[in-house]
Amino acid sequence: MPLTATRITAGTATVTVASQREEVTDWSRRYFGSWWSATTAKAPTDGGTAEDGGGLVLADVDPGRMEDVHTLIRDYGFTETDYANAHTLVSRQDGITYAVQPEERLAYHADRRHLVIVGEHCEPVAVAAARLARELVRAQLLADGWTVLHASAAVKDGRAVLTLGEKGAGKTTTALLLARAGWGLLANDRVFARTEADGSVKVLPWPSAAAIGLGLLDATGLYEQVRERVLAGEQLHPTQHASVTEALRDGRREPLVKDTGKELKPQFFPDQLSTWLGLTLATQATAAGLLFPTVNPQVSPTLFDNDRALTESDVFTRTTEDRYPDIFELTPAATPAAAELVHQLGRLPRRSLMLSHDTDANTALLTKATDDITAD
């Protein structure tokens, strides 16, 4: 069966995803096409080299090969970790990394620039292929001086406002409300950033599924159009919990919270942010300022004095990465320190805000704050 391929380009990074299953390469085009360049490409002819010399992901449905890797890992011995929120067994032998995710029925082997993914079913293989393609892009961009920030980003006229904070601080809320107010959405949770020779900071998107809570969808007037799509049989991202789909079908709008306190949210493909929610997506920008929100439903939205500034704790590194630890050893051994980036971003205007659950009032405050920032 002939291979099909998708070529992904972000900045100077290039990765090819190849598979005997067209659904896998179609998935990558869909997943990355809104924020990065993802186009049909010539498949590698020898099964091991991308045409442009960039990274390569080979992904296929092959239960027998998956079991072979699992057997090999048991024979070699393994360590255990979580990768992409899944229990993962990892072995390393002779410069090759082998990994298995038993519950997902996926197996991997990798040698830094080339990764092979095999599994029992097409959809999990396609999801994993897109994830690993992004990891290869990340490795190339890190080697080229880029850094991953824990931030959302909204863009107007080529200038980006980055929103930073811990989980639950309001990064996604801020980006969504600004996008609803006419800004371009560049990232909802992570962003690539790099200091240029002139001292400016360029930013690129980190494509990912966007988690938007049921309450926020309702408050922004987006709930009904999402529910209509679900009732018509359209699918959100497969990582979404089944109870969220059930809530949408039943018309329930209250937040769904697990016993652990984690909220379960609808998970949107990147392209659904535009096709379902009507948002405009931005593909690159220059950083213009910083926002540091806090959410408190008991108060009115307001600006407040706060000495909060961006620090290296807002930067994802090998030690702070939680969802995607570098189990395949893709990250360059030496990457640029974040100190210069943090310093340059610290010179930009910034605002600290208290947001509430009043969407209109939040939007008015955010519009004023971002107008002030871009005027500075």
mmCIF file of C-alpha atoms in Angstrom:
data_model
loop_
_atom_site.group_PDB
_atom_site.id
_atom_site.type_symbol
_atom_site.label_atom_id
_atom_site.label_comp_id
_atom_site.label_asym_id
_atom_site.label_seq_id
_atom_site.Cartn_x
_atom_site.Cartn_y
_atom_site.Cartn_z
ATOM 1 C CA MET A 1 0.000 0.000 0.000
ATOM 2 C CA PRO A 2 1.539 3.393 -0.979
ATOM 3 C CA LEU A 3 2.408 5.985 1.641
ATOM 4 C CA THR A 4 0.642 9.322 1.883
ATOM 5 C CA ALA A 5 2.328 12.283 3.548
ATOM 6 C CA THR A 6 1.750 15.716 5.064
ATOM 7 C CA ARG A 7 4.524 18.290 5.351
ATOM 8 C CA ILE A 8 4.326 20.647 8.349
ATOM 9 C CA THR A 9 6.273 23.905 8.489
ATOM 10 C CA ALA A 10 6.586 26.354 11.394
ATOM 11 C CA GLY A 11 9.282 28.998 11.184
ATOM 12 C CA THR A 12 12.417 27.132 10.113
ATOM 13 C CA ALA A 13 11.127 23.756 11.338
ATOM 14 C CA THR A 14 9.843 21.074 8.975
ATOM 15 C CA VAL A 15 8.322 17.682 9.766
ATOM 16 C CA THR A 16 6.733 15.077 7.507
ATOM 17 C CA VAL A 17 4.003 12.720 8.700
ATOM 18 C CA ALA A 18 3.726 9.622 6.488
ATOM 19 C CA SER A 19 1.297 6.709 6.671
ATOM 20 C CA GLN A 20 -0.371 3.997 4.644
ATOM 21 C CA ARG A 21 -3.625 5.345 6.075
ATOM 22 C CA GLU A 22 -4.743 8.565 4.416
ATOM 23 C CA GLU A 23 -6.856 9.343 7.497
ATOM 24 C CA VAL A 24 -3.642 9.801 9.500
ATOM 25 C CA THR A 25 -2.072 12.340 7.161
ATOM 26 C CA ASP A 26 -5.426 14.083 6.655
ATOM 27 C CA TRP A 27 -5.653 14.427 10.427
ATOM 28 C CA SER A 28 -2.271 16.212 10.570
ATOM 29 C CA ARG A 29 -3.271 18.605 7.796
ATOM 30 C CA ARG A 30 -6.450 19.414 9.687
ATOM 31 C CA TYR A 31 -4.755 19.711 13.072
ATOM 32 C CA PHE A 32 -1.922 22.023 12.034
ATOM 33 C CA GLY A 33 -3.284 23.802 8.981
ATOM 34 C CA SER A 34 -4.976 26.647 10.855
ATOM 35 C CA TRP A 35 -1.811 27.795 12.652
ATOM 36 C CA TRP A 36 1.130 26.229 10.814
ATOM 37 C CA SER A 37 1.603 25.330 7.155
ATOM 38 C CA ALA A 38 0.404 21.741 6.604
ATOM 39 C CA THR A 39 0.239 20.542 3.015
ATOM 40 C CA THR A 40 0.210 17.314 1.023
ATOM 41 C CA ALA A 41 3.787 16.167 0.469
ATOM 42 C CA LYS A 42 5.826 13.570 -1.358
ATOM 43 C CA ALA A 43 6.122 10.495 0.856
ATOM 44 C CA PRO A 44 9.594 9.178 1.774
ATOM 45 C CA THR A 45 10.613 6.457 -0.675
ATOM 46 C CA ASP A 46 12.885 4.479 1.617
ATOM 47 C CA GLY A 47 10.671 4.561 4.699
ATOM 48 C CA GLY A 48 13.218 6.525 6.671
ATOM 49 C CA THR A 49 14.100 9.905 5.193
ATOM 50 C CA ALA A 50 11.958 12.973 4.681
ATOM 51 C CA GLU A 51 12.375 14.654 1.313
ATOM 52 C CA ASP A 52 13.496 17.968 2.881
ATOM 53 C CA GLY A 53 15.756 16.426 5.526
ATOM 54 C CA GLY A 54 13.477 17.500 8.383
ATOM 55 C CA GLY A 55 11.865 15.370 11.044
ATOM 56 C CA LEU A 56 9.824 12.323 10.070
ATOM 57 C CA VAL A 57 6.891 10.549 11.722
ATOM 58 C CA LEU A 58 5.839 7.166 10.309
ATOM 59 C CA ALA A 59 2.438 6.124 11.654
ATOM 60 C CA ASP A 60 0.320 3.078 10.866
ATOM 61 C CA VAL A 61 -2.221 0.601 12.178
ATOM 62 C CA ASP A 62 -0.210 -2.563 12.873
ATOM 63 C CA PRO A 63 -1.290 -4.562 15.968
ATOM 64 C CA GLY A 64 1.392 -7.204 15.431
ATOM 65 C CA ARG A 65 4.222 -4.702 15.388
ATOM 66 C CA MET A 66 2.729 -2.963 18.413
ATOM 67 C CA GLU A 67 2.848 -6.242 20.359
ATOM 68 C CA ASP A 68 6.451 -6.816 19.225
ATOM 69 C CA VAL A 69 7.501 -3.485 20.760
ATOM 70 C CA HIS A 70 5.602 -4.310 23.946
ATOM 71 C CA THR A 71 7.391 -7.659 24.195
ATOM 72 C CA LEU A 72 10.752 -5.997 23.555
ATOM 73 C CA ILE A 73 10.134 -3.482 26.339
ATOM 74 C CA ARG A 74 9.230 -6.210 28.810
ATOM 75 C CA ASP A 75 12.442 -8.053 27.880
ATOM 76 C CA TYR A 76 14.645 -4.946 28.177
ATOM 77 C CA GLY A 77 13.043 -3.608 31.336
ATOM 78 C CA PHE A 78 11.368 -0.215 31.523
ATOM 79 C CA THR A 79 10.650 2.915 33.486
ATOM 80 C CA GLU A 80 7.124 4.266 33.943
ATOM 81 C CA THR A 81 5.847 7.789 33.399
ATOM 82 C CA ASP A 82 2.839 9.760 32.160
ATOM 83 C CA TYR A 83 2.988 11.162 28.641
ATOM 84 C CA ALA A 84 0.044 13.105 27.199
ATOM 85 C CA ASN A 85 -1.912 12.095 30.310
ATOM 86 C CA ALA A 86 -1.424 8.387 29.557
ATOM 87 C CA HIS A 87 0.504 5.712 31.475
ATOM 88 C CA THR A 88 3.650 5.004 29.441
ATOM 89 C CA LEU A 89 6.419 2.376 29.634
ATOM 90 C CA VAL A 90 9.812 3.478 28.292
ATOM 91 C CA SER A 91 13.011 1.584 27.395
ATOM 92 C CA ARG A 92 16.229 2.792 25.775
ATOM 93 C CA GLN A 93 18.680 0.556 23.928
ATOM 94 C CA ASP A 94 21.549 1.462 21.576
ATOM 95 C CA GLY A 95 20.356 5.026 21.031
ATOM 96 C CA ILE A 96 16.751 4.008 20.308
ATOM 97 C CA THR A 97 13.815 4.855 22.576
ATOM 98 C CA TYR A 98 10.952 2.378 22.750
ATOM 99 C CA ALA A 99 7.647 3.204 24.447
ATOM 100 C CA VAL A 100 4.241 1.622 24.914
ATOM 101 C CA GLN A 101 0.964 3.093 26.151
ATOM 102 C CA PRO A 102 -0.966 -0.078 27.071
ATOM 103 C CA GLU A 103 -4.388 1.487 27.626
ATOM 104 C CA GLU A 104 -4.203 3.447 24.363
ATOM 105 C CA ARG A 105 -2.835 0.389 22.519
ATOM 106 C CA LEU A 106 0.017 2.402 21.026
ATOM 107 C CA ALA A 107 3.731 1.674 20.622
ATOM 108 C CA TYR A 108 6.612 3.921 19.565
ATOM 109 C CA HIS A 109 10.281 3.813 18.702
ATOM 110 C CA ALA A 110 12.370 6.884 18.026
ATOM 111 C CA ASP A 111 15.902 8.034 17.227
ATOM 112 C CA ARG A 112 15.594 11.817 17.820
ATOM 113 C CA ARG A 113 14.617 12.947 14.284
ATOM 114 C CA HIS A 114 12.541 9.949 13.186
ATOM 115 C CA LEU A 115 9.623 8.422 15.071
ATOM 116 C CA VAL A 116 7.516 5.357 14.339
ATOM 117 C CA ILE A 117 4.036 4.958 15.858
ATOM 118 C CA VAL A 118 1.922 1.810 15.530
ATOM 119 C CA GLY A 119 -1.378 0.878 17.110
ATOM 120 C CA GLU A 120 -4.589 -1.097 16.878
ATOM 121 C CA HIS A 121 -6.944 1.642 15.705
ATOM 122 C CA CYS A 122 -6.598 4.513 13.250
ATOM 123 C CA GLU A 123 -7.864 7.414 15.363
ATOM 124 C CA PRO A 124 -5.445 6.960 18.304
ATOM 125 C CA VAL A 125 -2.601 6.517 15.813
ATOM 126 C CA ALA A 126 -3.582 9.754 14.050
ATOM 127 C CA VAL A 127 -3.782 11.661 17.353
ATOM 128 C CA ALA A 128 -0.376 10.348 18.427
ATOM 129 C CA ALA A 129 1.187 11.144 15.036
ATOM 130 C CA ALA A 130 0.053 14.769 15.239
ATOM 131 C CA ARG A 131 1.317 15.038 18.811
ATOM 132 C CA LEU A 132 4.741 13.646 17.903
ATOM 133 C CA ALA A 133 4.966 15.829 14.812
ATOM 134 C CA ARG A 134 4.451 18.834 17.068
ATOM 135 C CA GLU A 135 7.160 17.529 19.406
ATOM 136 C CA LEU A 136 9.598 17.290 16.488
ATOM 137 C CA VAL A 137 8.711 20.841 15.456
ATOM 138 C CA ARG A 138 9.262 21.956 19.039
ATOM 139 C CA ALA A 139 12.710 20.333 19.111
ATOM 140 C CA GLN A 140 13.747 22.089 15.901
ATOM 141 C CA LEU A 141 12.418 25.458 17.057
ATOM 142 C CA LEU A 142 14.151 25.138 20.437
ATOM 143 C CA ALA A 143 17.398 24.443 18.600
ATOM 144 C CA ASP A 144 16.765 27.609 16.582
ATOM 145 C CA GLY A 145 16.426 29.790 19.672
ATOM 146 C CA TRP A 146 12.701 29.637 20.398
ATOM 147 C CA THR A 147 11.217 29.095 23.876
ATOM 148 C CA VAL A 148 7.801 27.751 24.919
ATOM 149 C CA LEU A 149 5.872 30.077 27.247
ATOM 150 C CA HIS A 150 2.837 29.142 29.334
ATOM 151 C CA ALA A 151 0.669 31.864 27.836
ATOM 152 C CA SER A 152 -2.267 32.598 25.590
ATOM 153 C CA ALA A 153 -1.903 35.207 22.869
ATOM 154 C CA ALA A 154 -4.252 37.498 20.949
ATOM 155 C CA VAL A 155 -3.157 39.596 17.971
ATOM 156 C CA LYS A 156 -4.221 42.860 16.371
ATOM 157 C CA ASP A 157 -2.369 44.491 13.473
ATOM 158 C CA GLY A 158 0.526 42.073 13.897
ATOM 159 C CA ARG A 159 1.028 42.916 17.586
ATOM 160 C CA ALA A 160 0.378 40.310 20.277
ATOM 161 C CA VAL A 161 -0.730 40.639 23.874
ATOM 162 C CA LEU A 162 0.437 37.642 25.902
ATOM 163 C CA THR A 163 -1.628 36.514 28.887
ATOM 164 C CA LEU A 164 0.226 34.637 31.618
ATOM 165 C CA GLY A 165 -0.687 32.950 34.880
ATOM 166 C CA GLU A 166 -1.186 29.649 36.624
ATOM 167 C CA LYS A 167 -3.910 27.172 35.649
ATOM 168 C CA GLY A 168 -7.284 28.802 36.194
ATOM 169 C CA ALA A 169 -5.913 32.335 36.102
ATOM 170 C CA GLY A 170 -7.950 33.229 33.013
ATOM 171 C CA LYS A 171 -5.541 32.771 30.088
ATOM 172 C CA THR A 172 -8.083 31.030 27.855
ATOM 173 C CA THR A 173 -10.911 33.325 28.972
ATOM 174 C CA THR A 174 -8.850 36.406 28.107
ATOM 175 C CA ALA A 175 -7.821 35.098 24.691
ATOM 176 C CA LEU A 176 -11.358 33.983 23.829
ATOM 177 C CA LEU A 177 -12.946 37.289 24.851
ATOM 178 C CA LEU A 178 -10.375 39.291 22.884
ATOM 179 C CA ALA A 179 -10.915 37.015 19.873
ATOM 180 C CA ARG A 180 -14.673 37.576 20.191
ATOM 181 C CA ALA A 181 -13.939 41.310 20.229
ATOM 182 C CA GLY A 182 -12.120 41.174 16.889
ATOM 183 C CA TRP A 183 -8.579 40.136 17.760
ATOM 184 C CA GLY A 184 -6.867 37.165 16.147
ATOM 185 C CA LEU A 185 -6.315 34.124 18.363
ATOM 186 C CA LEU A 186 -2.706 32.960 18.183
ATOM 187 C CA ALA A 187 -2.603 30.552 21.144
ATOM 188 C CA ASN A 188 -4.849 29.534 24.010
ATOM 189 C CA ASP A 189 -2.336 28.011 26.435
ATOM 190 C CA ARG A 190 1.216 27.894 25.033
ATOM 191 C CA VAL A 191 3.203 30.008 22.617
ATOM 192 C CA PHE A 192 6.659 29.920 21.027
ATOM 193 C CA ALA A 193 8.652 33.124 21.608
ATOM 194 C CA ARG A 194 12.103 34.305 20.509
ATOM 195 C CA THR A 195 14.099 37.497 20.993
ATOM 196 C CA GLU A 196 15.219 38.968 17.659
ATOM 197 C CA ALA A 197 18.404 40.921 16.935
ATOM 198 C CA ASP A 198 16.578 44.248 17.288
ATOM 199 C CA GLY A 199 15.292 43.331 20.752
ATOM 200 C CA SER A 200 11.721 42.607 19.629
ATOM 201 C CA VAL A 201 10.042 39.339 20.614
ATOM 202 C CA LYS A 202 8.440 37.254 17.871
ATOM 203 C CA VAL A 203 5.725 34.739 18.709
ATOM 204 C CA LEU A 204 4.418 31.646 16.918
ATOM 205 C CA PRO A 205 1.431 29.416 17.768
ATOM 206 C CA TRP A 206 1.533 26.088 19.570
ATOM 207 C CA PRO A 207 -1.319 24.180 17.864
ATOM 208 C CA SER A 208 -3.369 22.175 20.331
ATOM 209 C CA ALA A 209 -6.893 21.199 21.206
ATOM 210 C CA ALA A 210 -8.503 24.142 23.014
ATOM 211 C CA ALA A 211 -10.353 23.408 26.261
ATOM 212 C CA ILE A 212 -13.233 25.850 26.802
ATOM 213 C CA GLY A 213 -15.544 25.299 29.751
ATOM 214 C CA LEU A 214 -19.293 24.862 29.391
ATOM 215 C CA GLY A 215 -19.892 27.922 31.560
ATOM 216 C CA LEU A 216 -17.620 30.096 29.427
ATOM 217 C CA LEU A 217 -19.303 28.875 26.229
ATOM 218 C CA ASP A 218 -22.646 29.772 27.745
ATOM 219 C CA ALA A 219 -21.491 33.187 28.992
ATOM 220 C CA THR A 220 -20.087 34.127 25.584
ATOM 221 C CA GLY A 221 -23.212 33.032 23.699
ATOM 222 C CA LEU A 222 -21.412 30.163 21.962
ATOM 223 C CA TYR A 223 -23.048 27.243 23.755
ATOM 224 C CA GLU A 224 -26.078 26.742 21.497
ATOM 225 C CA GLN A 225 -24.117 26.711 18.239
ATOM 226 C CA VAL A 226 -21.709 24.149 19.688
ATOM 227 C CA ARG A 227 -24.611 22.010 20.946
ATOM 228 C CA GLU A 228 -26.311 22.158 17.544
ATOM 229 C CA ARG A 229 -23.152 20.820 15.888
ATOM 230 C CA VAL A 230 -22.905 17.975 18.399
ATOM 231 C CA LEU A 231 -26.605 17.085 17.985
ATOM 232 C CA ALA A 232 -26.048 17.020 14.213
ATOM 233 C CA GLY A 233 -23.414 14.320 14.700
ATOM 234 C CA GLU A 234 -20.239 16.381 14.371
ATOM 235 C CA GLN A 235 -17.362 15.408 16.639
ATOM 236 C CA LEU A 236 -15.168 17.413 18.970
ATOM 237 C CA HIS A 237 -11.595 16.333 19.760
ATOM 238 C CA PRO A 238 -11.383 12.658 20.838
ATOM 239 C CA THR A 239 -9.527 13.537 24.056
ATOM 240 C CA GLN A 240 -12.761 15.092 25.324
ATOM 241 C CA HIS A 241 -14.368 13.205 28.223
ATOM 242 C CA ALA A 242 -17.580 11.374 27.292
ATOM 243 C CA SER A 243 -19.508 13.150 30.070
ATOM 244 C CA VAL A 244 -18.892 16.481 28.326
ATOM 245 C CA THR A 245 -20.460 15.199 25.114
ATOM 246 C CA GLU A 246 -23.416 13.904 27.125
ATOM 247 C CA ALA A 247 -23.839 17.284 28.822
ATOM 248 C CA LEU A 248 -23.890 19.063 25.458
ATOM 249 C CA ARG A 249 -26.459 16.647 24.085
ATOM 250 C CA ASP A 250 -28.627 17.076 27.187
ATOM 251 C CA GLY A 251 -28.337 20.867 27.114
ATOM 252 C CA ARG A 252 -26.608 21.093 30.501
ATOM 253 C CA ARG A 253 -24.476 24.214 30.917
ATOM 254 C CA GLU A 254 -23.116 24.011 34.442
ATOM 255 C CA PRO A 255 -19.387 23.210 34.768
ATOM 256 C CA LEU A 256 -18.471 19.528 35.109
ATOM 257 C CA VAL A 257 -15.931 18.969 37.867
ATOM 258 C CA LYS A 258 -14.177 15.688 38.743
ATOM 259 C CA ASP A 259 -13.654 14.546 42.334
ATOM 260 C CA THR A 260 -10.078 15.803 41.999
ATOM 261 C CA GLY A 261 -11.386 19.319 41.379
ATOM 262 C CA LYS A 262 -10.383 19.358 37.704
ATOM 263 C CA GLU A 263 -13.012 20.778 35.371
ATOM 264 C CA LEU A 264 -13.957 18.685 32.353
ATOM 265 C CA LYS A 265 -14.324 20.896 29.279
ATOM 266 C CA PRO A 266 -15.246 20.638 25.598
ATOM 267 C CA GLN A 267 -12.082 20.062 23.553
ATOM 268 C CA PHE A 268 -11.983 21.819 20.185
ATOM 269 C CA PHE A 269 -9.786 21.010 17.207
ATOM 270 C CA PRO A 270 -7.800 24.111 16.138
ATOM 271 C CA ASP A 271 -9.867 24.445 12.955
ATOM 272 C CA GLN A 272 -13.123 24.312 14.971
ATOM 273 C CA LEU A 273 -12.162 27.557 16.680
ATOM 274 C CA SER A 274 -12.929 29.234 13.365
ATOM 275 C CA THR A 275 -15.532 26.902 11.804
ATOM 276 C CA TRP A 276 -17.587 26.348 14.972
ATOM 277 C CA LEU A 277 -16.877 29.448 17.047
ATOM 278 C CA GLY A 278 -16.295 32.013 14.301
ATOM 279 C CA LEU A 279 -12.898 33.134 15.609
ATOM 280 C CA THR A 280 -10.062 34.440 13.455
ATOM 281 C CA LEU A 281 -6.743 32.644 13.965
ATOM 282 C CA ALA A 282 -3.391 34.434 13.769
ATOM 283 C CA THR A 283 -0.187 32.690 12.653
ATOM 284 C CA GLN A 284 2.574 35.001 13.925
ATOM 285 C CA ALA A 285 3.093 38.352 15.627
ATOM 286 C CA THR A 286 5.432 40.622 17.576
ATOM 287 C CA ALA A 287 4.826 40.829 21.325
ATOM 288 C CA ALA A 288 3.439 44.216 22.396
ATOM 289 C CA GLY A 289 2.583 43.680 26.064
ATOM 290 C CA LEU A 290 1.589 41.352 28.887
ATOM 291 C CA LEU A 291 -1.594 40.692 30.838
ATOM 292 C CA PHE A 292 -1.748 38.982 34.236
ATOM 293 C CA PRO A 293 -5.398 38.147 35.036
ATOM 294 C CA THR A 294 -7.005 36.693 38.141
ATOM 295 C CA VAL A 295 -10.583 35.409 38.213
ATOM 296 C CA ASN A 296 -12.806 36.298 41.178
ATOM 297 C CA PRO A 297 -16.579 36.031 40.592
ATOM 298 C CA GLN A 298 -17.291 38.035 43.753
ATOM 299 C CA VAL A 299 -15.877 41.347 42.507
ATOM 300 C CA SER A 300 -16.316 43.681 39.548
ATOM 301 C CA PRO A 301 -13.670 43.494 36.809
ATOM 302 C CA THR A 302 -10.927 46.007 37.477
ATOM 303 C CA LEU A 303 -7.276 46.841 36.945
ATOM 304 C CA PHE A 304 -5.160 46.620 40.064
ATOM 305 C CA ASP A 305 -1.611 47.303 41.166
ATOM 306 C CA ASN A 306 0.515 44.201 41.332
ATOM 307 C CA ASP A 307 4.243 43.665 41.069
ATOM 308 C CA ARG A 308 3.690 40.427 39.100
ATOM 309 C CA ALA A 309 6.144 40.176 36.255
ATOM 310 C CA LEU A 310 7.058 37.394 33.877
ATOM 311 C CA THR A 311 9.666 35.053 35.346
ATOM 312 C CA GLU A 312 11.428 31.927 34.193
ATOM 313 C CA SER A 313 8.694 29.947 35.979
ATOM 314 C CA ASP A 314 6.415 31.000 33.084
ATOM 315 C CA VAL A 315 8.728 29.110 30.712
ATOM 316 C CA PHE A 316 8.383 25.422 29.876
ATOM 317 C CA THR A 317 11.685 23.574 30.313
ATOM 318 C CA ARG A 318 12.712 19.937 30.606
ATOM 319 C CA THR A 319 12.086 20.104 34.348
ATOM 320 C CA THR A 320 8.786 21.994 34.284
ATOM 321 C CA GLU A 321 7.086 20.315 31.303
ATOM 322 C CA ASP A 322 4.237 18.246 32.713
ATOM 323 C CA ARG A 323 2.044 16.880 29.914
ATOM 324 C CA TYR A 324 4.762 16.212 27.319
ATOM 325 C CA PRO A 325 8.002 15.177 29.056
ATOM 326 C CA ASP A 326 10.854 14.558 26.628
ATOM 327 C CA ILE A 327 10.664 10.758 26.758
ATOM 328 C CA PHE A 328 11.931 10.442 23.182
ATOM 329 C CA GLU A 329 14.958 12.679 23.900
ATOM 330 C CA LEU A 330 14.074 15.065 21.086
ATOM 331 C CA THR A 331 14.963 18.300 22.886
ATOM 332 C CA PRO A 332 18.468 19.595 22.131
ATOM 333 C CA ALA A 333 20.920 19.078 24.980
ATOM 334 C CA ALA A 334 21.727 22.794 25.009
ATOM 335 C CA THR A 335 18.936 25.307 24.446
ATOM 336 C CA PRO A 336 19.097 29.088 24.834
ATOM 337 C CA ALA A 337 18.517 30.312 28.382
ATOM 338 C CA ALA A 338 15.180 31.968 28.972
ATOM 339 C CA ALA A 339 16.732 34.869 30.880
ATOM 340 C CA GLU A 340 17.151 37.149 27.837
ATOM 341 C CA LEU A 341 13.613 36.454 26.639
ATOM 342 C CA VAL A 342 12.223 37.142 30.109
ATOM 343 C CA HIS A 343 14.234 40.362 30.247
ATOM 344 C CA GLN A 344 12.962 41.623 26.886
ATOM 345 C CA LEU A 345 9.354 40.751 27.683
ATOM 346 C CA GLY A 346 9.773 42.484 31.050
ATOM 347 C CA ARG A 347 10.433 45.755 29.228
ATOM 348 C CA LEU A 348 7.001 45.657 27.594
ATOM 349 C CA PRO A 349 3.949 47.377 29.129
ATOM 350 C CA ARG A 350 1.879 45.103 31.344
ATOM 351 C CA ARG A 351 -1.392 45.169 33.237
ATOM 352 C CA SER A 352 -2.790 43.103 36.113
ATOM 353 C CA LEU A 353 -6.540 42.549 35.998
ATOM 354 C CA MET A 354 -9.261 41.095 38.151
ATOM 355 C CA LEU A 355 -11.883 39.343 36.014
ATOM 356 C CA SER A 356 -15.312 38.160 37.116
ATOM 357 C CA HIS A 357 -17.974 35.959 35.504
ATOM 358 C CA ASP A 358 -19.545 39.007 33.824
ATOM 359 C CA THR A 359 -18.528 38.519 30.198
ATOM 360 C CA ASP A 360 -19.514 41.998 28.969
ATOM 361 C CA ALA A 361 -17.718 43.733 31.826
ATOM 362 C CA ASN A 362 -14.646 41.527 31.351
ATOM 363 C CA THR A 363 -14.558 42.318 27.635
ATOM 364 C CA ALA A 364 -14.839 46.070 28.286
ATOM 365 C CA LEU A 365 -11.944 45.941 30.756
ATOM 366 C CA LEU A 366 -9.783 43.804 28.474
ATOM 367 C CA THR A 367 -10.446 46.104 25.505
ATOM 368 C CA LYS A 368 -9.385 49.126 27.555
ATOM 369 C CA ALA A 369 -6.279 47.369 28.912
ATOM 370 C CA THR A 370 -5.121 46.138 25.515
ATOM 371 C CA ASP A 371 -5.790 49.519 23.879
ATOM 372 C CA ASP A 372 -3.624 51.113 26.575
ATOM 373 C CA ILE A 373 -0.881 48.524 26.065
ATOM 374 C CA THR A 374 -0.746 48.844 22.282
ATOM 375 C CA ALA A 375 -0.740 52.648 22.617
ATOM 376 C CA ASP A 376 2.257 52.648 24.988
#
